[in-house]
């Protein structure tokens, strides 16, 4: 079994999550886009996209037809917003079903041209289940300078985002633009797109939107703090390490976390095998009592 930089219990949790995800995917009709797009899960995800699209518009994170949202549906499909529509006016029927190559399989509208960006992120990082692109004013102002805000000022920013990456400018909607984020998508869930906006990925559309809020609010507050005219007080390095420990337990990416941190020791591997066996037994109905609390 592949070893990761997390504790045995966390690895078991990941296994259980993977099992749950597989159960949610279309099964016998997995090859049918029609079944996938009409599934209860697809309907729930469309509702979430519409709700988050409305939040983006109300927060003034998207202008005109700007911004786009997508979410993975099972292992083969992606639901995404259409092109040339305000994110504040979306209806369920406007949401497109695409494969991982960007081919539209269901829906009457043309997909967003930025789906290429979303697909590159999904292909590069399996943890990305939802991607959101928008133009929040304060974060985009930083993107105009190809600069990320400094770290070490607000705990929430350190935990949920950390050092934001800055991807170089490319013409929007092109494959070259989509590939500008590739060097960053493993260690960063939030990327500033130079002279353009931002893109965030997470496990859900709702959480991806949270990242946009956290980044833009952080940029805004930082710029206000500069106007006070007093030196900024940065959190001590030891306190940052404590936040990184929290972040690691939450399974969030951060370029400051060492790649080999928490490699599972031999005795931990045995413990993990025992825990996995207990979980599998429970899933198979062989054991009712002694499964570890997850
Ligand atoms: Zn854009």
PDB file of C-alpha atoms in Angstrom, residues 24-271:
ATOM      1  CA  UNK A  24     -21.378   7.466  -4.754  1.00  0.00           C
ATOM      2  CA  UNK A  25     -20.211   7.037  -8.332  1.00  0.00           C
ATOM      3  CA  UNK A  26     -22.536   5.724 -11.019  1.00  0.00           C
ATOM      4  CA  UNK A  27     -22.011   1.959 -11.115  1.00  0.00           C
ATOM      5  CA  UNK A  28     -23.657  -0.327 -13.622  1.00  0.00           C
ATOM      6  CA  UNK A  29     -24.445   2.588 -15.908  1.00  0.00           C
ATOM      7  CA  UNK A  30     -21.100   4.260 -15.313  1.00  0.00           C
ATOM      8  CA  UNK A  31     -20.552   4.673 -19.025  1.00  0.00           C
ATOM      9  CA  UNK A  32     -23.794   6.530 -19.542  1.00  0.00           C
ATOM     10  CA  UNK A  33     -23.612  10.339 -19.368  1.00  0.00           C
ATOM     11  CA  UNK A  34     -27.421  10.422 -19.369  1.00  0.00           C
ATOM     12  CA  UNK A  35     -27.633   8.407 -16.164  1.00  0.00           C
ATOM     13  CA  UNK A  36     -24.827  10.409 -14.574  1.00  0.00           C
ATOM     14  CA  UNK A  37     -26.341  13.794 -15.376  1.00  0.00           C
ATOM     15  CA  UNK A  38     -29.755  12.712 -14.047  1.00  0.00           C
ATOM     16  CA  UNK A  39     -28.390  11.194 -10.827  1.00  0.00           C
ATOM     17  CA  UNK A  40     -29.338  12.569  -7.422  1.00  0.00           C
ATOM     18  CA  UNK A  41     -25.694  13.470  -6.867  1.00  0.00           C
ATOM     19  CA  UNK A  42     -25.594  15.532 -10.067  1.00  0.00           C
ATOM     20  CA  UNK A  43     -28.759  17.343  -9.065  1.00  0.00           C
ATOM     21  CA  UNK A  44     -27.317  18.163  -5.642  1.00  0.00           C
ATOM     22  CA  UNK A  45     -24.071  19.385  -7.190  1.00  0.00           C
ATOM     23  CA  UNK A  46     -25.943  21.628  -9.642  1.00  0.00           C
ATOM     24  CA  UNK A  47     -27.812  23.171  -6.710  1.00  0.00           C
ATOM     25  CA  UNK A  48     -24.489  23.784  -4.942  1.00  0.00           C
ATOM     26  CA  UNK A  49     -22.973  25.377  -8.075  1.00  0.00           C
ATOM     27  CA  UNK A  50     -25.964  27.721  -8.404  1.00  0.00           C
ATOM     28  CA  UNK A  51     -25.794  28.692  -4.721  1.00  0.00           C
ATOM     29  CA  UNK A  52     -22.045  29.371  -4.883  1.00  0.00           C
ATOM     30  CA  UNK A  53     -22.387  31.217  -8.201  1.00  0.00           C
ATOM     31  CA  UNK A  54     -24.899  33.513  -6.566  1.00  0.00           C
ATOM     32  CA  UNK A  55     -22.509  34.118  -3.644  1.00  0.00           C
ATOM     33  CA  UNK A  56     -19.688  34.985  -6.047  1.00  0.00           C
ATOM     34  CA  UNK A  57     -21.881  37.529  -7.822  1.00  0.00           C
ATOM     35  CA  UNK A  58     -23.229  39.040  -4.620  1.00  0.00           C
ATOM     36  CA  UNK A  59     -19.710  39.369  -3.251  1.00  0.00           C
ATOM     37  CA  UNK A  60     -18.661  41.077  -6.493  1.00  0.00           C
ATOM     38  CA  UNK A  61     -16.079  38.402  -7.186  1.00  0.00           C
ATOM     39  CA  UNK A  62     -17.361  37.997 -10.753  1.00  0.00           C
ATOM     40  CA  UNK A  63     -18.158  40.681 -13.291  1.00  0.00           C
ATOM     41  CA  UNK A  64     -20.191  40.361 -16.475  1.00  0.00           C
ATOM     42  CA  UNK A  65     -19.958  36.723 -17.505  1.00  0.00           C
ATOM     43  CA  UNK A  66     -16.669  36.298 -15.624  1.00  0.00           C
ATOM     44  CA  UNK A  67     -15.723  33.419 -13.368  1.00  0.00           C
ATOM     45  CA  UNK A  68     -16.476  29.725 -13.622  1.00  0.00           C
ATOM     46  CA  UNK A  69     -17.177  26.756 -11.369  1.00  0.00           C
ATOM     47  CA  UNK A  70     -16.786  23.032 -11.868  1.00  0.00           C
ATOM     48  CA  UNK A  71     -17.038  19.877  -9.793  1.00  0.00           C
ATOM     49  CA  UNK A  72     -16.158  16.271 -10.451  1.00  0.00           C
ATOM     50  CA  UNK A  73     -18.999  13.766 -10.773  1.00  0.00           C
ATOM     51  CA  UNK A  74     -17.659  10.285 -10.152  1.00  0.00           C
ATOM     52  CA  UNK A  75     -14.399   9.394 -11.857  1.00  0.00           C
ATOM     53  CA  UNK A  76     -15.270  10.256 -15.454  1.00  0.00           C
ATOM     54  CA  UNK A  77     -17.393  13.373 -15.502  1.00  0.00           C
ATOM     55  CA  UNK A  78     -17.302  17.054 -14.598  1.00  0.00           C
ATOM     56  CA  UNK A  79     -20.214  19.439 -14.121  1.00  0.00           C
ATOM     57  CA  UNK A  80     -19.324  23.015 -15.084  1.00  0.00           C
ATOM     58  CA  UNK A  81     -20.825  26.444 -15.637  1.00  0.00           C
ATOM     59  CA  UNK A  82     -21.602  27.581 -19.211  1.00  0.00           C
ATOM     60  CA  UNK A  83     -19.897  30.367 -21.101  1.00  0.00           C
ATOM     61  CA  UNK A  84     -21.396  33.849 -21.481  1.00  0.00           C
ATOM     62  CA  UNK A  85     -23.651  33.770 -18.422  1.00  0.00           C
ATOM     63  CA  UNK A  86     -23.551  35.752 -15.201  1.00  0.00           C
ATOM     64  CA  UNK A  87     -22.875  33.519 -12.210  1.00  0.00           C
ATOM     65  CA  UNK A  88     -25.787  35.273 -10.506  1.00  0.00           C
ATOM     66  CA  UNK A  89     -28.352  34.100 -13.082  1.00  0.00           C
ATOM     67  CA  UNK A  90     -27.668  30.390 -13.446  1.00  0.00           C
ATOM     68  CA  UNK A  91     -30.431  27.779 -13.613  1.00  0.00           C
ATOM     69  CA  UNK A  92     -29.905  24.011 -13.189  1.00  0.00           C
ATOM     70  CA  UNK A  93     -30.400  23.403 -16.919  1.00  0.00           C
ATOM     71  CA  UNK A  94     -27.503  25.779 -17.682  1.00  0.00           C
ATOM     72  CA  UNK A  95     -24.938  23.483 -16.074  1.00  0.00           C
ATOM     73  CA  UNK A  96     -22.962  21.358 -18.556  1.00  0.00           C
ATOM     74  CA  UNK A  97     -21.763  17.778 -18.185  1.00  0.00           C
ATOM     75  CA  UNK A  98     -18.293  17.225 -19.621  1.00  0.00           C
ATOM     76  CA  UNK A  99     -15.765  14.424 -19.735  1.00  0.00           C
ATOM     77  CA  UNK A 100     -12.177  14.929 -18.602  1.00  0.00           C
ATOM     78  CA  UNK A 101     -11.188  15.973 -22.129  1.00  0.00           C
ATOM     79  CA  UNK A 102     -13.644  18.862 -22.193  1.00  0.00           C
ATOM     80  CA  UNK A 103     -16.221  17.249 -24.485  1.00  0.00           C
ATOM     81  CA  UNK A 104     -19.786  18.273 -23.622  1.00  0.00           C
ATOM     82  CA  UNK A 105     -21.932  15.174 -23.011  1.00  0.00           C
ATOM     83  CA  UNK A 106     -25.126  16.749 -21.676  1.00  0.00           C
ATOM     84  CA  UNK A 107     -26.601  20.225 -21.474  1.00  0.00           C
ATOM     85  CA  UNK A 108     -27.741  22.705 -24.114  1.00  0.00           C
ATOM     86  CA  UNK A 109     -25.183  25.432 -23.513  1.00  0.00           C
ATOM     87  CA  UNK A 110     -21.539  25.768 -24.462  1.00  0.00           C
ATOM     88  CA  UNK A 111     -19.181  25.084 -21.584  1.00  0.00           C
ATOM     89  CA  UNK A 112     -16.911  27.722 -20.130  1.00  0.00           C
ATOM     90  CA  UNK A 113     -13.706  28.111 -22.126  1.00  0.00           C
ATOM     91  CA  UNK A 114     -11.825  27.984 -18.829  1.00  0.00           C
ATOM     92  CA  UNK A 115     -12.814  24.361 -18.304  1.00  0.00           C
ATOM     93  CA  UNK A 116      -9.375  23.561 -19.730  1.00  0.00           C
ATOM     94  CA  UNK A 117      -7.854  25.179 -16.627  1.00  0.00           C
ATOM     95  CA  UNK A 118     -10.125  23.155 -14.337  1.00  0.00           C
ATOM     96  CA  UNK A 119      -9.348  19.894 -16.141  1.00  0.00           C
ATOM     97  CA  UNK A 120      -5.594  20.405 -15.844  1.00  0.00           C
ATOM     98  CA  UNK A 121      -6.010  20.824 -12.089  1.00  0.00           C
ATOM     99  CA  UNK A 122      -8.170  17.678 -11.800  1.00  0.00           C
ATOM    100  CA  UNK A 123      -5.677  15.638 -13.793  1.00  0.00           C
ATOM    101  CA  UNK A 124      -2.679  16.923 -11.835  1.00  0.00           C
ATOM    102  CA  UNK A 125      -4.158  16.597  -8.348  1.00  0.00           C
ATOM    103  CA  UNK A 126      -6.714  13.876  -7.503  1.00  0.00           C
ATOM    104  CA  UNK A 127      -7.545  15.677  -4.251  1.00  0.00           C
ATOM    105  CA  UNK A 128      -9.110  18.468  -6.288  1.00  0.00           C
ATOM    106  CA  UNK A 129     -12.828  17.624  -6.585  1.00  0.00           C
ATOM    107  CA  UNK A 130     -14.045  21.171  -7.216  1.00  0.00           C
ATOM    108  CA  UNK A 131     -12.435  24.164  -8.950  1.00  0.00           C
ATOM    109  CA  UNK A 132     -13.527  27.782  -8.878  1.00  0.00           C
ATOM    110  CA  UNK A 133     -12.135  30.730 -10.841  1.00  0.00           C
ATOM    111  CA  UNK A 134     -13.121  34.337 -10.171  1.00  0.00           C
ATOM    112  CA  UNK A 135     -11.907  37.951 -10.106  1.00  0.00           C
ATOM    113  CA  UNK A 136     -12.187  39.182  -6.491  1.00  0.00           C
ATOM    114  CA  UNK A 137     -10.962  42.801  -6.510  1.00  0.00           C
ATOM    115  CA  UNK A 138      -8.361  42.773  -3.735  1.00  0.00           C
ATOM    116  CA  UNK A 139      -6.786  39.477  -4.686  1.00  0.00           C
ATOM    117  CA  UNK A 140      -6.876  40.443  -8.369  1.00  0.00           C
ATOM    118  CA  UNK A 141      -5.101  43.690  -7.491  1.00  0.00           C
ATOM    119  CA  UNK A 142      -2.249  41.558  -6.144  1.00  0.00           C
ATOM    120  CA  UNK A 143      -2.422  39.457  -9.315  1.00  0.00           C
ATOM    121  CA  UNK A 144      -1.912  42.652 -11.317  1.00  0.00           C
ATOM    122  CA  UNK A 145       1.451  42.981  -9.603  1.00  0.00           C
ATOM    123  CA  UNK A 146       2.272  39.247  -9.891  1.00  0.00           C
ATOM    124  CA  UNK A 147       2.697  39.323  -6.113  1.00  0.00           C
ATOM    125  CA  UNK A 148       1.161  37.208  -3.360  1.00  0.00           C
ATOM    126  CA  UNK A 149       0.369  38.825  -0.017  1.00  0.00           C
ATOM    127  CA  UNK A 150       2.886  38.141   2.775  1.00  0.00           C
ATOM    128  CA  UNK A 151       2.290  35.312   5.205  1.00  0.00           C
ATOM    129  CA  UNK A 152       2.305  35.274   8.980  1.00  0.00           C
ATOM    130  CA  UNK A 153      -0.387  37.828   9.762  1.00  0.00           C
ATOM    131  CA  UNK A 154      -3.686  35.946  10.256  1.00  0.00           C
ATOM    132  CA  UNK A 155      -4.030  32.311  11.486  1.00  0.00           C
ATOM    133  CA  UNK A 156      -6.987  31.404   9.255  1.00  0.00           C
ATOM    134  CA  UNK A 157      -5.057  32.426   6.161  1.00  0.00           C
ATOM    135  CA  UNK A 158      -2.075  30.294   7.191  1.00  0.00           C
ATOM    136  CA  UNK A 159      -4.249  27.229   7.797  1.00  0.00           C
ATOM    137  CA  UNK A 160      -6.612  27.348   4.838  1.00  0.00           C
ATOM    138  CA  UNK A 161      -4.302  28.828   2.199  1.00  0.00           C
ATOM    139  CA  UNK A 162      -0.722  29.524   3.318  1.00  0.00           C
ATOM    140  CA  UNK A 163       1.651  30.897   0.697  1.00  0.00           C
ATOM    141  CA  UNK A 164      -0.484  31.577  -2.400  1.00  0.00           C
ATOM    142  CA  UNK A 165       1.239  30.818  -5.695  1.00  0.00           C
ATOM    143  CA  UNK A 166       1.392  33.254  -8.623  1.00  0.00           C
ATOM    144  CA  UNK A 167       1.031  31.719 -12.092  1.00  0.00           C
ATOM    145  CA  UNK A 168       2.418  33.709 -15.045  1.00  0.00           C
ATOM    146  CA  UNK A 169       0.103  35.457 -17.494  1.00  0.00           C
ATOM    147  CA  UNK A 170      -1.238  33.653 -20.550  1.00  0.00           C
ATOM    148  CA  UNK A 171      -4.180  34.338 -22.816  1.00  0.00           C
ATOM    149  CA  UNK A 172      -7.361  33.182 -21.017  1.00  0.00           C
ATOM    150  CA  UNK A 173      -9.196  30.195 -22.439  1.00  0.00           C
ATOM    151  CA  UNK A 174      -6.139  28.641 -24.075  1.00  0.00           C
ATOM    152  CA  UNK A 175      -4.404  25.384 -23.245  1.00  0.00           C
ATOM    153  CA  UNK A 176      -1.227  27.388 -22.561  1.00  0.00           C
ATOM    154  CA  UNK A 177      -3.158  29.360 -19.938  1.00  0.00           C
ATOM    155  CA  UNK A 178      -4.520  26.167 -18.396  1.00  0.00           C
ATOM    156  CA  UNK A 179      -1.010  24.772 -18.003  1.00  0.00           C
ATOM    157  CA  UNK A 180       0.394  27.836 -16.219  1.00  0.00           C
ATOM    158  CA  UNK A 181      -0.894  26.481 -12.881  1.00  0.00           C
ATOM    159  CA  UNK A 182       0.617  23.015 -13.177  1.00  0.00           C
ATOM    160  CA  UNK A 183       3.819  23.732 -11.187  1.00  0.00           C
ATOM    161  CA  UNK A 184       1.692  24.851  -8.238  1.00  0.00           C
ATOM    162  CA  UNK A 185      -1.402  22.666  -7.967  1.00  0.00           C
ATOM    163  CA  UNK A 186       0.102  20.041  -5.691  1.00  0.00           C
ATOM    164  CA  UNK A 187       1.278  22.395  -2.939  1.00  0.00           C
ATOM    165  CA  UNK A 188      -1.216  25.246  -3.359  1.00  0.00           C
ATOM    166  CA  UNK A 189      -5.024  25.180  -3.253  1.00  0.00           C
ATOM    167  CA  UNK A 190      -5.175  28.889  -4.169  1.00  0.00           C
ATOM    168  CA  UNK A 191      -3.306  30.424  -7.096  1.00  0.00           C
ATOM    169  CA  UNK A 192      -3.150  34.032  -8.238  1.00  0.00           C
ATOM    170  CA  UNK A 193      -3.355  34.268 -12.036  1.00  0.00           C
ATOM    171  CA  UNK A 194      -1.193  37.178 -13.156  1.00  0.00           C
ATOM    172  CA  UNK A 195      -3.153  40.063 -14.710  1.00  0.00           C
ATOM    173  CA  UNK A 196      -6.363  38.058 -14.437  1.00  0.00           C
ATOM    174  CA  UNK A 197      -7.784  36.714 -11.139  1.00  0.00           C
ATOM    175  CA  UNK A 198      -7.548  33.636  -8.963  1.00  0.00           C
ATOM    176  CA  UNK A 199      -8.277  29.924  -9.073  1.00  0.00           C
ATOM    177  CA  UNK A 200      -8.984  27.699  -6.040  1.00  0.00           C
ATOM    178  CA  UNK A 201      -9.499  23.960  -5.682  1.00  0.00           C
ATOM    179  CA  UNK A 202     -10.930  21.967  -2.809  1.00  0.00           C
ATOM    180  CA  UNK A 203     -13.011  18.905  -1.973  1.00  0.00           C
ATOM    181  CA  UNK A 204     -16.307  20.712  -2.596  1.00  0.00           C
ATOM    182  CA  UNK A 205     -17.531  23.770  -4.487  1.00  0.00           C
ATOM    183  CA  UNK A 206     -18.531  25.363  -1.198  1.00  0.00           C
ATOM    184  CA  UNK A 207     -15.048  24.947   0.244  1.00  0.00           C
ATOM    185  CA  UNK A 208     -13.387  26.255  -2.919  1.00  0.00           C
ATOM    186  CA  UNK A 209     -15.495  29.406  -2.568  1.00  0.00           C
ATOM    187  CA  UNK A 210     -14.382  29.724   1.054  1.00  0.00           C
ATOM    188  CA  UNK A 211     -10.793  29.928  -0.186  1.00  0.00           C
ATOM    189  CA  UNK A 212     -11.681  32.816  -2.505  1.00  0.00           C
ATOM    190  CA  UNK A 213     -13.321  34.618   0.421  1.00  0.00           C
ATOM    191  CA  UNK A 214     -10.389  33.996   2.750  1.00  0.00           C
ATOM    192  CA  UNK A 215      -7.836  35.166   0.177  1.00  0.00           C
ATOM    193  CA  UNK A 216      -9.702  38.291  -0.873  1.00  0.00           C
ATOM    194  CA  UNK A 217     -10.507  39.298   2.696  1.00  0.00           C
ATOM    195  CA  UNK A 218      -6.871  38.754   3.680  1.00  0.00           C
ATOM    196  CA  UNK A 219      -5.637  40.919   0.802  1.00  0.00           C
ATOM    197  CA  UNK A 220      -8.176  43.612   1.716  1.00  0.00           C
ATOM    198  CA  UNK A 221      -7.279  43.610   5.414  1.00  0.00           C
ATOM    199  CA  UNK A 222      -3.557  43.652   4.645  1.00  0.00           C
ATOM    200  CA  UNK A 223      -3.964  46.724   2.431  1.00  0.00           C
ATOM    201  CA  UNK A 224      -5.991  48.468   5.169  1.00  0.00           C
ATOM    202  CA  UNK A 225      -3.354  47.589   7.778  1.00  0.00           C
ATOM    203  CA  UNK A 226      -0.671  49.206   5.611  1.00  0.00           C
ATOM    204  CA  UNK A 227      -2.614  52.469   5.731  1.00  0.00           C
ATOM    205  CA  UNK A 228      -2.465  52.618   9.538  1.00  0.00           C
ATOM    206  CA  UNK A 229       1.159  53.595   9.225  1.00  0.00           C
ATOM    207  CA  UNK A 230       2.434  51.290  11.976  1.00  0.00           C
ATOM    208  CA  UNK A 231       4.759  48.303  11.443  1.00  0.00           C
ATOM    209  CA  UNK A 232       2.980  45.014  10.879  1.00  0.00           C
ATOM    210  CA  UNK A 233       3.427  42.462  13.672  1.00  0.00           C
ATOM    211  CA  UNK A 234       4.064  38.997  12.262  1.00  0.00           C
ATOM    212  CA  UNK A 235       3.259  35.855  14.220  1.00  0.00           C
ATOM    213  CA  UNK A 236       6.322  34.117  15.731  1.00  0.00           C
ATOM    214  CA  UNK A 237       7.833  31.294  13.705  1.00  0.00           C
ATOM    215  CA  UNK A 238       7.021  28.746  16.422  1.00  0.00           C
ATOM    216  CA  UNK A 239       3.365  29.733  16.277  1.00  0.00           C
ATOM    217  CA  UNK A 240       3.404  29.290  12.495  1.00  0.00           C
ATOM    218  CA  UNK A 241       4.737  25.763  13.053  1.00  0.00           C
ATOM    219  CA  UNK A 242       1.806  25.048  15.354  1.00  0.00           C
ATOM    220  CA  UNK A 243      -0.583  26.196  12.642  1.00  0.00           C
ATOM    221  CA  UNK A 244       1.194  24.015  10.081  1.00  0.00           C
ATOM    222  CA  UNK A 245       0.721  21.025  12.388  1.00  0.00           C
ATOM    223  CA  UNK A 246      -3.010  21.764  12.462  1.00  0.00           C
ATOM    224  CA  UNK A 247      -2.983  22.144   8.702  1.00  0.00           C
ATOM    225  CA  UNK A 248      -1.286  18.806   8.207  1.00  0.00           C
ATOM    226  CA  UNK A 249      -3.877  17.074  10.359  1.00  0.00           C
ATOM    227  CA  UNK A 250      -6.596  18.655   8.218  1.00  0.00           C
ATOM    228  CA  UNK A 251      -4.944  17.310   5.070  1.00  0.00           C
ATOM    229  CA  UNK A 252      -4.554  20.745   3.488  1.00  0.00           C
ATOM    230  CA  UNK A 253      -1.635  21.421   1.127  1.00  0.00           C
ATOM    231  CA  UNK A 254       1.171  23.835   1.971  1.00  0.00           C
ATOM    232  CA  UNK A 255       4.481  24.373   0.220  1.00  0.00           C
ATOM    233  CA  UNK A 256       6.127  24.779   3.644  1.00  0.00           C
ATOM    234  CA  UNK A 257       5.318  21.206   4.697  1.00  0.00           C
ATOM    235  CA  UNK A 258       8.204  18.834   3.914  1.00  0.00           C
ATOM    236  CA  UNK A 259       7.385  16.224   1.299  1.00  0.00           C
ATOM    237  CA  UNK A 260       8.576  13.331   3.448  1.00  0.00           C
ATOM    238  CA  UNK A 261       7.045  14.585   6.694  1.00  0.00           C
ATOM    239  CA  UNK A 262       5.345  11.859   8.681  1.00  0.00           C
ATOM    240  CA  UNK A 263       6.578   8.926   6.620  1.00  0.00           C
ATOM    241  CA  UNK A 264       4.961   5.912   8.213  1.00  0.00           C
ATOM    242  CA  UNK A 265       7.347   3.846  10.318  1.00  0.00           C
ATOM    243  CA  UNK A 266       7.336   0.054  10.120  1.00  0.00           C
ATOM    244  CA  UNK A 267       5.399  -0.349  13.358  1.00  0.00           C
ATOM    245  CA  UNK A 268       2.919   2.277  12.130  1.00  0.00           C
ATOM    246  CA  UNK A 269       2.435   0.295   8.937  1.00  0.00           C
ATOM    247  CA  UNK A 270       1.466  -2.757  10.994  1.00  0.00           C
ATOM    248  CA  UNK A 271      -0.925  -0.642  13.003  1.00  0.00           C
TER     249      UNK A 271
END
